[in-house]
Amino acid sequence: MSSSEVSFPPSLISPTIAASFPDSYTIRPLERSDYAKGFLNCLKVLSDVGEVTEEQFNERYDWMNQHGKGVHYHVVIEHESRIVGTGALIVERKFIHNLGIIGHIEEIAIASDQQGKKLGLKLMQALGSIAVNVGCYKTTLGTSDANEPFYVKCGYKKSGRVMSQYY
Ligand code: ACO
């Protein structure tokens, strides 16, 4: 697999939304070579990432690219050769709701020095455009109280409760 291979067609991201990013910022699918551009470092603003080697990252990337095709859509925002934002859409194909397809928004992170520039909002719009283009009728996400106002600004409304069990 070539290091430049992308995980999904970039055309799934609305060109209008992609063009709305400031000049030196590019939104695109996650690439295998993004480990070296600080992809995992960017995720550290969200949660504990752990000590993941490049080999382990590549293994996970390849697994997603082979077995998770059509399900995992990871996007990154690149600025001056560094990953400064990332987010994922996980697509679930259901039997209910007339074989409805829903999207789960996960792992949204904007590097601390880049927050407050509307990159998060544009990232959410980009993920929403992928969701629409792959046939989702809705997207859902779990959030903390602190981030709720951000997702409200992105067009989300409260519905139901999220519960978890840890193993
Ligand atoms: N509380 C209230 N308002 C907020 C917050 C917040 N925590 N974050 C952003 N906003 C508002 C902004 O003020 C702005 O409002 P405006 O349009 O009136 O000016 C609007 O939301 C858009 O803000 P952006 O500049 O696009 O937000 P940013 O690029 O800073 O990204 C994000 C927001 C993603 C929450 C970022 O702060 C971040 O990465 N935080 C750490 C990681 C994190 O918590 N990720 C979310 C986890 S939940 C999940 O992954 C599903």
Coordinates of C-alpha atoms and ligand atoms in Angstrom, one line a residue:
M1 CA 0.0 0.0 0.0
S2 CA 1.4 3.4 -1.0
S3 CA 2.0 5.9 1.9
S4 CA 0.0 8.4 0.0
E5 CA -3.1 6.2 -0.4
V6 CA -6.1 7.9 1.1
S7 CA -8.8 6.2 3.1
F8 CA -11.8 7.4 1.1
P9 CA -12.4 9.5 -2.0
P10 CA -11.7 13.2 -1.1
S11 CA -14.7 14.2 -3.3
L12 CA -17.0 12.9 -0.5
I13 CA -16.1 16.2 1.3
S14 CA -18.3 19.0 -0.1
P15 CA -16.0 21.1 -2.3
T16 CA -17.8 24.3 -1.1
I17 CA -17.0 23.4 2.5
A18 CA -13.4 22.4 1.7
A19 CA -13.0 25.8 0.0
S20 CA -14.3 27.7 3.0
F21 CA -11.2 26.9 5.0
P22 CA -8.5 29.7 5.3
D23 CA -5.9 29.5 2.5
S24 CA -3.1 27.7 4.3
Y25 CA -5.5 25.0 5.8
T26 CA -6.5 21.9 3.9
I27 CA -9.2 19.4 4.9
R28 CA -8.7 15.9 3.5
P29 CA -9.0 12.2 4.3
L30 CA -6.5 10.8 6.8
E31 CA -3.4 9.4 5.2
R32 CA -1.0 6.7 6.4
S33 CA 1.8 9.3 6.4
D34 CA 0.0 11.5 8.9
Y35 CA 1.6 9.9 11.8
A36 CA 4.7 11.9 11.0
K37 CA 2.6 15.1 10.7
G38 CA 1.4 14.8 14.3
F39 CA -2.0 13.2 13.9
L40 CA -1.9 11.5 17.3
N41 CA -0.5 14.7 18.9
C42 CA -3.5 16.6 17.7
L43 CA -5.8 14.0 19.4
K44 CA -4.1 14.6 22.7
V45 CA -6.3 17.7 23.3
L46 CA -9.2 15.3 23.4
S47 CA -8.1 12.4 25.5
D48 CA -5.2 10.2 26.6
V49 CA -3.7 8.7 23.4
G50 CA -1.2 6.4 24.9
E51 CA 2.2 5.5 23.5
V52 CA 1.4 4.4 19.9
T53 CA 4.4 3.6 17.6
E54 CA 4.3 4.4 13.9
E55 CA 4.1 0.6 13.2
Q56 CA 1.1 0.3 15.5
F57 CA -0.6 3.3 13.8
N58 CA 0.1 1.8 10.4
E59 CA -1.4 -1.5 11.4
R60 CA -4.6 0.2 12.6
Y61 CA -4.7 2.4 9.5
D62 CA -4.4 -0.6 7.2
W63 CA -7.1 -2.5 9.2
M64 CA -9.5 0.4 8.8
N65 CA -8.6 0.8 5.2
Q66 CA -9.3 -2.9 4.4
H67 CA -12.0 -4.0 6.9
G68 CA -13.5 -0.6 7.7
K69 CA -13.9 0.7 4.2
G70 CA -17.3 2.4 3.8
V71 CA -17.6 2.6 7.6
H72 CA -14.6 4.7 8.9
Y73 CA -14.2 8.2 7.5
H74 CA -11.3 10.0 9.3
V75 CA -10.5 13.5 8.2
V76 CA -7.7 15.8 9.1
I77 CA -7.0 19.5 8.8
E78 CA -3.4 20.2 7.7
H79 CA -1.6 23.5 8.2
E80 CA 2.1 24.1 7.4
S81 CA 2.7 20.4 7.2
R82 CA 1.1 19.7 10.6
I83 CA -2.2 18.1 11.5
V84 CA -4.1 20.7 13.5
G85 CA -7.5 19.2 13.4
T86 CA -9.2 15.9 13.1
G87 CA -12.6 14.1 13.3
A88 CA -14.3 10.9 12.3
L89 CA -17.6 9.8 10.9
I90 CA -18.5 6.2 11.6
V91 CA -21.3 4.9 9.4
E92 CA -23.8 2.4 10.8
R93 CA -26.2 0.5 8.4
K94 CA -29.3 -0.5 10.3
F95 CA -32.2 -2.8 9.7
I96 CA -34.7 -0.5 11.3
H97 CA -36.0 2.8 9.8
N98 CA -36.3 1.2 6.4
L99 CA -32.6 0.1 6.4
G100 CA -31.6 3.5 7.6
I101 CA -28.0 4.6 7.6
I102 CA -26.8 6.8 10.5
G103 CA -23.5 8.5 11.2
H104 CA -21.6 8.7 14.5
I105 CA -19.4 11.7 15.0
E106 CA -16.2 10.8 17.0
E107 CA -12.8 12.0 18.0
I108 CA -13.2 15.7 17.2
A109 CA -10.1 17.7 18.0
I110 CA -8.6 21.0 17.1
A111 CA -5.0 21.7 18.3
S112 CA -5.0 24.1 21.3
D113 CA -3.2 26.9 19.4
Q114 CA -5.8 26.7 16.6
Q115 CA -9.0 26.8 18.6
G116 CA -11.4 29.7 18.2
K117 CA -10.8 30.1 14.5
K118 CA -14.0 28.3 13.3
L119 CA -12.0 25.3 12.3
G120 CA -14.1 23.0 14.5
L121 CA -17.3 24.3 13.0
K122 CA -16.0 23.8 9.5
L123 CA -14.7 20.3 10.4
M124 CA -18.2 19.4 11.6
Q125 CA -19.7 20.8 8.4
A126 CA -17.2 18.7 6.4
L127 CA -18.1 15.5 8.3
G128 CA -21.8 16.3 7.8
S129 CA -21.2 16.6 4.1
I130 CA -19.6 13.2 4.0
A131 CA -22.6 11.8 6.0
V132 CA -25.0 13.2 3.5
N133 CA -22.9 11.9 0.5
V134 CA -22.8 8.4 1.9
G135 CA -26.6 8.3 2.5
C136 CA -26.9 9.0 6.3
Y137 CA -30.3 10.5 7.3
K138 CA -28.8 11.8 10.6
T139 CA -25.6 12.0 12.6
T140 CA -25.3 11.6 16.4
L141 CA -22.6 12.3 18.9
G142 CA -21.9 12.2 22.6
T143 CA -20.5 15.3 24.3
S144 CA -19.6 16.8 27.7
D145 CA -21.7 19.7 29.1
A146 CA -18.7 22.0 28.4
N147 CA -18.8 21.3 24.7
E148 CA -22.5 21.2 24.3
P149 CA -22.7 24.9 23.2
F150 CA -20.2 24.2 20.4
Y151 CA -22.3 21.4 19.0
V152 CA -25.5 23.5 19.3
K153 CA -23.7 26.1 17.1
C154 CA -23.0 23.2 14.7
G155 CA -26.7 22.5 14.5
Y156 CA -27.1 19.6 16.9
K157 CA -30.0 19.2 19.4
K158 CA -30.2 17.1 22.5
S159 CA -31.9 13.8 22.0
G160 CA -31.8 10.9 24.4
R161 CA -29.1 10.0 26.8
V162 CA -25.8 8.2 26.3
M163 CA -24.9 5.3 28.6
S164 CA -21.6 3.4 28.8
Q165 CA -20.2 0.2 30.3
Y166 CA -16.4 -0.2 30.6
Y167 CA -14.7 -3.6 30.1
Ligands
ACO1 N1 -18.3 26.4 24.8 C1 -19.0 27.4 24.2 N2 -18.9 27.7 22.9 C2 -17.9 27.2 22.2 C3 -17.1 26.2 22.7 C4 -17.3 25.8 24.1 N3 -16.6 24.8 24.6 N4 -16.2 25.8 21.7 C5 -16.5 26.5 20.6 N5 -17.5 27.3 20.9 C6 -18.2 28.3 20.0 C7 -17.3 29.3 19.5 O1 -17.2 30.4 20.4 C8 -17.9 29.7 18.1 O2 -19.0 30.5 18.4 P1 -19.4 31.8 17.4 O3 -19.7 31.2 16.1 O4 -20.5 32.4 18.1 O5 -18.1 32.6 17.4 C9 -18.4 28.3 17.6 O6 -18.6 27.5 18.8 C10 -17.5 27.6 16.7 O7 -16.2 27.5 17.3 P2 -14.9 27.0 16.6 O8 -13.9 28.1 16.5 O9 -15.2 26.4 15.3 O10 -14.4 25.9 17.6 P3 -12.9 25.3 17.7 O11 -12.3 25.3 16.4 O12 -12.2 25.9 18.9 O13 -13.3 23.8 18.1 C11 -13.6 22.1 19.8 C12 -14.1 23.4 19.2 C13 -13.6 21.0 18.7 C14 -14.5 21.7 20.9 C15 -12.2 22.4 20.3 O14 -12.2 23.4 21.3 C16 -11.4 21.1 20.8 O15 -10.8 20.4 20.0 N6 -11.5 20.9 22.1 C17 -10.7 19.8 22.8 C18 -11.2 18.4 22.3 C19 -12.7 18.2 22.5 O16 -13.2 18.5 23.6 N7 -13.3 17.7 21.4 C20 -14.7 17.3 21.4 C21 -15.0 16.0 22.0 S1 -16.6 15.4 21.7 C22 -16.6 14.4 20.3 O17 -15.5 14.1 19.8 C23 -17.9 13.9 19.7

